[in-house]
Amino acid sequence: MSSFPVLNDEQWLKLLEQVAQSFNEVTLSRGFNYFKQQRVASLIISENRVVQARVTGSEDYSVKLYLDKFMSNICTCPVRTSCKHLAAVIMELADRLGYPASQIVNANFHLKRVTSKSSPESQLKQLPDMDTMGWHKFLNQYTAHVKPSYDQGTYTNLLRYELQNIRKGSISFSANDLIFFELHQELFIARKIKEYASQGNVNYFTSNALYRMYDEIQAWVHQKSAQIDFTLAKERIKQTLSYIRQQLAKETDQKYLDYGLYTALWNYWIAPYPDAHEWISQEINEIEQQTPDSISSSLSAAKAFLYLNQSKSLDAWDALEASGTLNKAPTRLFLPFLNHLSAASDWDHLIDWLLKTATYFYGHRTKDLDTYLGYWKEAVAHVPEAEKQLWIVLEEMLPHSAQIIDEMLYEQRQWKPWLEMQIFKGQDPFYHRVSVLQPIEKEAPALLLPYYHQAIEHYVSLKNRHDYKLAVKLLKRLDKVYKKMKQTERWERFFTGFIDRHSRLRALQEELKKGKLLE
């Protein structure tokens, strides 16, 4: 791309006008998807202000964009002009020149906003003096033109692109306020996605996107914790807690997304400070006053979490039971409780909660189940007698815990039950890498004998050349095990009997010779 200026602000507005006149919303939305997917493979601008580009898709198409003769634009696709490929190229050009691609997608609205005296842009300087609810009203107005898409990923990207146009560097935010404004931008996007999903426009991908979004926000809250000056941020924290409480009151789907964020905010931005305990009673009162008659399950969970922060473990569990929150509760509801007890080294109460919540983790192996078992292992390391209870829980989780039991037996070097489990599952020595069996061969070689013997007889019984080769490989390993045990005579007796039993299997005899087990 050439280094000379291609567009000034006046020419940019002219380009927006031409886009608004030539493209419909559907085409611009499809073009935005192509732009986001980086389908514009190459882009060159000549000195006569003609843009030549190549766009990849089901086929590759060449695009010519005439900045001074917009109506002459052409693409080699069947549509020829005003197509998604041209739209993607215009957005790519804009992005490279420092102009927001999202303004191309919403060209009509942006033009109206530029000419409107009541433009949200005029409110930017007022943002530092607004409370967080004022921020959300502003963000609503600022993104009013962004229309929801069935593709929630596209809708999220459009919102995020539009909000990136807010030049925060020109706003007199304090360091703390800038962090809080960025947080509320993400909370705003999450709320918009949830509101659209609540209208029935939801599918697996929407739910997955929401979970991922909230996980990313929680990780961001953790990352920013070191930058928050609690003494200067108290008012913003109170406003943020108030906002999240409102979202908790609206949660009816038992996904506990805002609840997870609420607990993260407490853990990372409030709990580390000396006077945090004074906030807990106030926050419990706020929750009770918010919905005195009918408290939502998410608010009940938040209240229980606060009780746990007061070291009131029994009160916390009672609060969950009394509110009916435990009915069909997802596993993610309990992880903040378990995490808090673990961080507080409250092992007895942690074990109690692990036992109480065990049934909620029954089912197929998930990331949450692995986290739950991680807390068990931590508890057992400090309270060894609790291991019996852990094994009872794992047995009750069968068959879904079979792989977990397998891994734990191996980790604890309980070789005998581990090998019995392999035989029971029908997994022979070739299922494992040689390195997996090496510690057993070193520490308890005798335990490997039935494992190898059974597998050898199985492969021989299949009576084909390929399986004979596998049997010979296992025989060679078995020979090493007997030598390791210093029982060569026992090996010779077994091998002599083995040869006699299978003397008529000529192919096996040949493989034994190839393996140098027979001369």
PDB file of C-alpha atoms in Angstrom, residues 264-400:
ATOM      1  CA  ALA A 264     -14.663 -12.677  41.314  1.00  0.00           C
ATOM      2  CA  LEU A 265     -15.090  -8.970  42.076  1.00  0.00           C
ATOM      3  CA  TRP A 266     -15.211  -9.743  45.793  1.00  0.00           C
ATOM      4  CA  ASN A 267     -12.241 -12.090  45.690  1.00  0.00           C
ATOM      5  CA  TYR A 268      -9.925  -9.847  43.663  1.00  0.00           C
ATOM      6  CA  TRP A 269     -11.011  -6.242  44.267  1.00  0.00           C
ATOM      7  CA  ILE A 270     -12.524  -6.193  47.754  1.00  0.00           C
ATOM      8  CA  ALA A 271     -11.489  -9.147  49.943  1.00  0.00           C
ATOM      9  CA  PRO A 272      -7.723  -8.338  49.975  1.00  0.00           C
ATOM     10  CA  TYR A 273      -8.286  -5.039  51.847  1.00  0.00           C
ATOM     11  CA  PRO A 274      -8.436  -4.738  55.672  1.00  0.00           C
ATOM     12  CA  ASP A 275     -11.866  -3.096  55.928  1.00  0.00           C
ATOM     13  CA  ALA A 276     -13.494  -5.532  53.475  1.00  0.00           C
ATOM     14  CA  HIS A 277     -15.363  -7.260  56.335  1.00  0.00           C
ATOM     15  CA  GLU A 278     -17.295  -4.048  56.974  1.00  0.00           C
ATOM     16  CA  TRP A 279     -18.652  -4.214  53.438  1.00  0.00           C
ATOM     17  CA  ILE A 280     -20.106  -7.697  53.845  1.00  0.00           C
ATOM     18  CA  SER A 281     -22.886  -6.803  56.299  1.00  0.00           C
ATOM     19  CA  GLN A 282     -23.795  -3.767  54.220  1.00  0.00           C
ATOM     20  CA  GLU A 283     -23.921  -5.859  51.062  1.00  0.00           C
ATOM     21  CA  ILE A 284     -26.126  -8.519  52.689  1.00  0.00           C
ATOM     22  CA  ASN A 285     -28.534  -5.748  53.702  1.00  0.00           C
ATOM     23  CA  GLU A 286     -28.524  -4.390  50.154  1.00  0.00           C
ATOM     24  CA  ILE A 287     -29.394  -7.829  48.774  1.00  0.00           C
ATOM     25  CA  GLU A 288     -32.226  -8.324  51.290  1.00  0.00           C
ATOM     26  CA  GLN A 289     -33.646  -4.870  50.569  1.00  0.00           C
ATOM     27  CA  GLN A 290     -33.473  -5.347  46.808  1.00  0.00           C
ATOM     28  CA  THR A 291     -36.022  -8.178  46.734  1.00  0.00           C
ATOM     29  CA  PRO A 292     -37.435  -8.631  50.261  1.00  0.00           C
ATOM     30  CA  ASP A 293     -40.347 -10.860  49.189  1.00  0.00           C
ATOM     31  CA  SER A 294     -38.966 -12.979  46.378  1.00  0.00           C
ATOM     32  CA  ILE A 295     -35.213 -13.263  46.133  1.00  0.00           C
ATOM     33  CA  SER A 296     -33.731 -14.708  42.928  1.00  0.00           C
ATOM     34  CA  SER A 297     -31.588 -17.834  43.094  1.00  0.00           C
ATOM     35  CA  SER A 298     -28.545 -15.843  41.910  1.00  0.00           C
ATOM     36  CA  LEU A 299     -29.000 -13.252  44.662  1.00  0.00           C
ATOM     37  CA  SER A 300     -29.442 -16.069  47.187  1.00  0.00           C
ATOM     38  CA  ALA A 301     -26.173 -17.573  45.992  1.00  0.00           C
ATOM     39  CA  ALA A 302     -24.468 -14.180  46.357  1.00  0.00           C
ATOM     40  CA  LYS A 303     -25.858 -13.831  49.880  1.00  0.00           C
ATOM     41  CA  ALA A 304     -24.610 -17.323  50.792  1.00  0.00           C
ATOM     42  CA  PHE A 305     -21.186 -16.454  49.395  1.00  0.00           C
ATOM     43  CA  LEU A 306     -21.062 -13.397  51.656  1.00  0.00           C
ATOM     44  CA  TYR A 307     -21.933 -15.560  54.669  1.00  0.00           C
ATOM     45  CA  LEU A 308     -19.014 -17.786  53.756  1.00  0.00           C
ATOM     46  CA  ASN A 309     -16.767 -14.712  53.711  1.00  0.00           C
ATOM     47  CA  GLN A 310     -17.909 -14.152  57.305  1.00  0.00           C
ATOM     48  CA  SER A 311     -16.775 -17.730  58.109  1.00  0.00           C
ATOM     49  CA  LYS A 312     -20.419 -18.782  58.504  1.00  0.00           C
ATOM     50  CA  SER A 313     -20.275 -22.015  56.538  1.00  0.00           C
ATOM     51  CA  LEU A 314     -23.488 -23.514  57.945  1.00  0.00           C
ATOM     52  CA  ASP A 315     -25.424 -20.272  57.428  1.00  0.00           C
ATOM     53  CA  ALA A 316     -24.208 -20.189  53.827  1.00  0.00           C
ATOM     54  CA  TRP A 317     -25.493 -23.701  53.103  1.00  0.00           C
ATOM     55  CA  ASP A 318     -28.761 -23.000  54.923  1.00  0.00           C
ATOM     56  CA  ALA A 319     -29.260 -19.876  52.819  1.00  0.00           C
ATOM     57  CA  LEU A 320     -28.932 -21.940  49.632  1.00  0.00           C
ATOM     58  CA  GLU A 321     -31.340 -24.582  50.907  1.00  0.00           C
ATOM     59  CA  ALA A 322     -33.954 -22.139  52.192  1.00  0.00           C
ATOM     60  CA  SER A 323     -34.146 -20.237  48.908  1.00  0.00           C
ATOM     61  CA  GLY A 324     -34.504 -23.339  46.744  1.00  0.00           C
ATOM     62  CA  THR A 325     -31.276 -22.418  44.968  1.00  0.00           C
ATOM     63  CA  LEU A 326     -30.041 -26.007  45.241  1.00  0.00           C
ATOM     64  CA  ASN A 327     -32.794 -27.255  42.925  1.00  0.00           C
ATOM     65  CA  LYS A 328     -31.119 -28.108  39.614  1.00  0.00           C
ATOM     66  CA  ALA A 329     -28.075 -26.047  40.571  1.00  0.00           C
ATOM     67  CA  PRO A 330     -25.227 -26.205  38.022  1.00  0.00           C
ATOM     68  CA  THR A 331     -21.710 -27.105  39.103  1.00  0.00           C
ATOM     69  CA  ARG A 332     -20.420 -23.582  38.479  1.00  0.00           C
ATOM     70  CA  LEU A 333     -22.600 -22.367  41.384  1.00  0.00           C
ATOM     71  CA  PHE A 334     -20.445 -24.202  43.920  1.00  0.00           C
ATOM     72  CA  LEU A 335     -16.936 -23.513  42.628  1.00  0.00           C
ATOM     73  CA  PRO A 336     -16.621 -20.024  44.240  1.00  0.00           C
ATOM     74  CA  PHE A 337     -17.602 -21.541  47.611  1.00  0.00           C
ATOM     75  CA  LEU A 338     -15.052 -24.342  47.290  1.00  0.00           C
ATOM     76  CA  ASN A 339     -12.407 -21.895  46.097  1.00  0.00           C
ATOM     77  CA  HIS A 340     -13.003 -19.598  49.090  1.00  0.00           C
ATOM     78  CA  LEU A 341     -12.745 -22.441  51.619  1.00  0.00           C
ATOM     79  CA  SER A 342      -9.587 -23.711  49.936  1.00  0.00           C
ATOM     80  CA  ALA A 343      -7.988 -20.256  49.902  1.00  0.00           C
ATOM     81  CA  ALA A 344      -8.871 -19.870  53.590  1.00  0.00           C
ATOM     82  CA  SER A 345      -7.314 -23.292  54.369  1.00  0.00           C
ATOM     83  CA  ASP A 346     -10.595 -24.224  56.058  1.00  0.00           C
ATOM     84  CA  TRP A 347     -10.125 -27.928  55.340  1.00  0.00           C
ATOM     85  CA  ASP A 348     -12.853 -29.367  57.560  1.00  0.00           C
ATOM     86  CA  HIS A 349     -15.551 -27.147  56.073  1.00  0.00           C
ATOM     87  CA  LEU A 350     -14.127 -27.697  52.576  1.00  0.00           C
ATOM     88  CA  ILE A 351     -14.496 -31.467  52.988  1.00  0.00           C
ATOM     89  CA  ASP A 352     -18.041 -30.946  54.292  1.00  0.00           C
ATOM     90  CA  TRP A 353     -18.963 -28.878  51.215  1.00  0.00           C
ATOM     91  CA  LEU A 354     -17.252 -31.349  48.870  1.00  0.00           C
ATOM     92  CA  LEU A 355     -19.424 -34.122  50.281  1.00  0.00           C
ATOM     93  CA  LYS A 356     -22.610 -32.025  50.175  1.00  0.00           C
ATOM     94  CA  THR A 357     -22.065 -30.960  46.577  1.00  0.00           C
ATOM     95  CA  ALA A 358     -20.792 -34.298  45.225  1.00  0.00           C
ATOM     96  CA  THR A 359     -24.057 -35.322  43.552  1.00  0.00           C
ATOM     97  CA  TYR A 360     -24.134 -32.102  41.532  1.00  0.00           C
ATOM     98  CA  PHE A 361     -20.874 -33.116  39.840  1.00  0.00           C
ATOM     99  CA  TYR A 362     -22.090 -36.595  38.859  1.00  0.00           C
ATOM    100  CA  GLY A 363     -22.060 -37.097  35.123  1.00  0.00           C
ATOM    101  CA  HIS A 364     -19.643 -36.876  32.227  1.00  0.00           C
ATOM    102  CA  ARG A 365     -16.201 -35.501  32.884  1.00  0.00           C
ATOM    103  CA  THR A 366     -16.011 -31.723  32.561  1.00  0.00           C
ATOM    104  CA  LYS A 367     -13.638 -28.911  33.445  1.00  0.00           C
ATOM    105  CA  ASP A 368     -15.759 -28.198  36.540  1.00  0.00           C
ATOM    106  CA  LEU A 369     -15.498 -31.833  37.669  1.00  0.00           C
ATOM    107  CA  ASP A 370     -11.712 -31.708  37.323  1.00  0.00           C
ATOM    108  CA  THR A 371     -11.673 -28.505  39.401  1.00  0.00           C
ATOM    109  CA  TYR A 372     -13.883 -30.163  42.038  1.00  0.00           C
ATOM    110  CA  LEU A 373     -11.517 -33.159  42.266  1.00  0.00           C
ATOM    111  CA  GLY A 374      -8.584 -30.778  42.497  1.00  0.00           C
ATOM    112  CA  TYR A 375     -10.097 -29.384  45.716  1.00  0.00           C
ATOM    113  CA  TRP A 376     -10.527 -32.962  47.003  1.00  0.00           C
ATOM    114  CA  LYS A 377      -6.853 -33.724  46.375  1.00  0.00           C
ATOM    115  CA  GLU A 378      -5.854 -30.512  48.141  1.00  0.00           C
ATOM    116  CA  ALA A 379      -8.071 -31.364  51.126  1.00  0.00           C
ATOM    117  CA  VAL A 380      -6.739 -34.935  51.337  1.00  0.00           C
ATOM    118  CA  ALA A 381      -3.168 -33.625  51.305  1.00  0.00           C
ATOM    119  CA  HIS A 382      -3.972 -31.730  54.531  1.00  0.00           C
ATOM    120  CA  VAL A 383      -6.453 -34.203  56.030  1.00  0.00           C
ATOM    121  CA  PRO A 384      -5.237 -37.691  54.934  1.00  0.00           C
ATOM    122  CA  GLU A 385      -8.115 -39.525  56.654  1.00  0.00           C
ATOM    123  CA  ALA A 386     -10.518 -37.865  54.202  1.00  0.00           C
ATOM    124  CA  GLU A 387      -9.168 -40.033  51.375  1.00  0.00           C
ATOM    125  CA  LYS A 388     -11.650 -42.817  52.215  1.00  0.00           C
ATOM    126  CA  GLN A 389     -14.507 -40.371  51.640  1.00  0.00           C
ATOM    127  CA  LEU A 390     -12.992 -39.312  48.327  1.00  0.00           C
ATOM    128  CA  TRP A 391     -12.910 -42.913  47.076  1.00  0.00           C
ATOM    129  CA  ILE A 392     -16.550 -43.398  48.126  1.00  0.00           C
ATOM    130  CA  VAL A 393     -17.503 -40.297  46.113  1.00  0.00           C
ATOM    131  CA  LEU A 394     -15.586 -41.583  43.074  1.00  0.00           C
ATOM    132  CA  GLU A 395     -17.223 -45.017  43.287  1.00  0.00           C
ATOM    133  CA  GLU A 396     -20.668 -43.398  43.377  1.00  0.00           C
ATOM    134  CA  MET A 397     -19.741 -41.404  40.262  1.00  0.00           C
ATOM    135  CA  LEU A 398     -19.073 -44.544  38.198  1.00  0.00           C
ATOM    136  CA  PRO A 399     -19.028 -45.108  35.264  1.00  0.00           C
ATOM    137  CA  HIS A 400     -18.180 -41.473  34.550  1.00  0.00           C
TER     138      HIS A 400
END
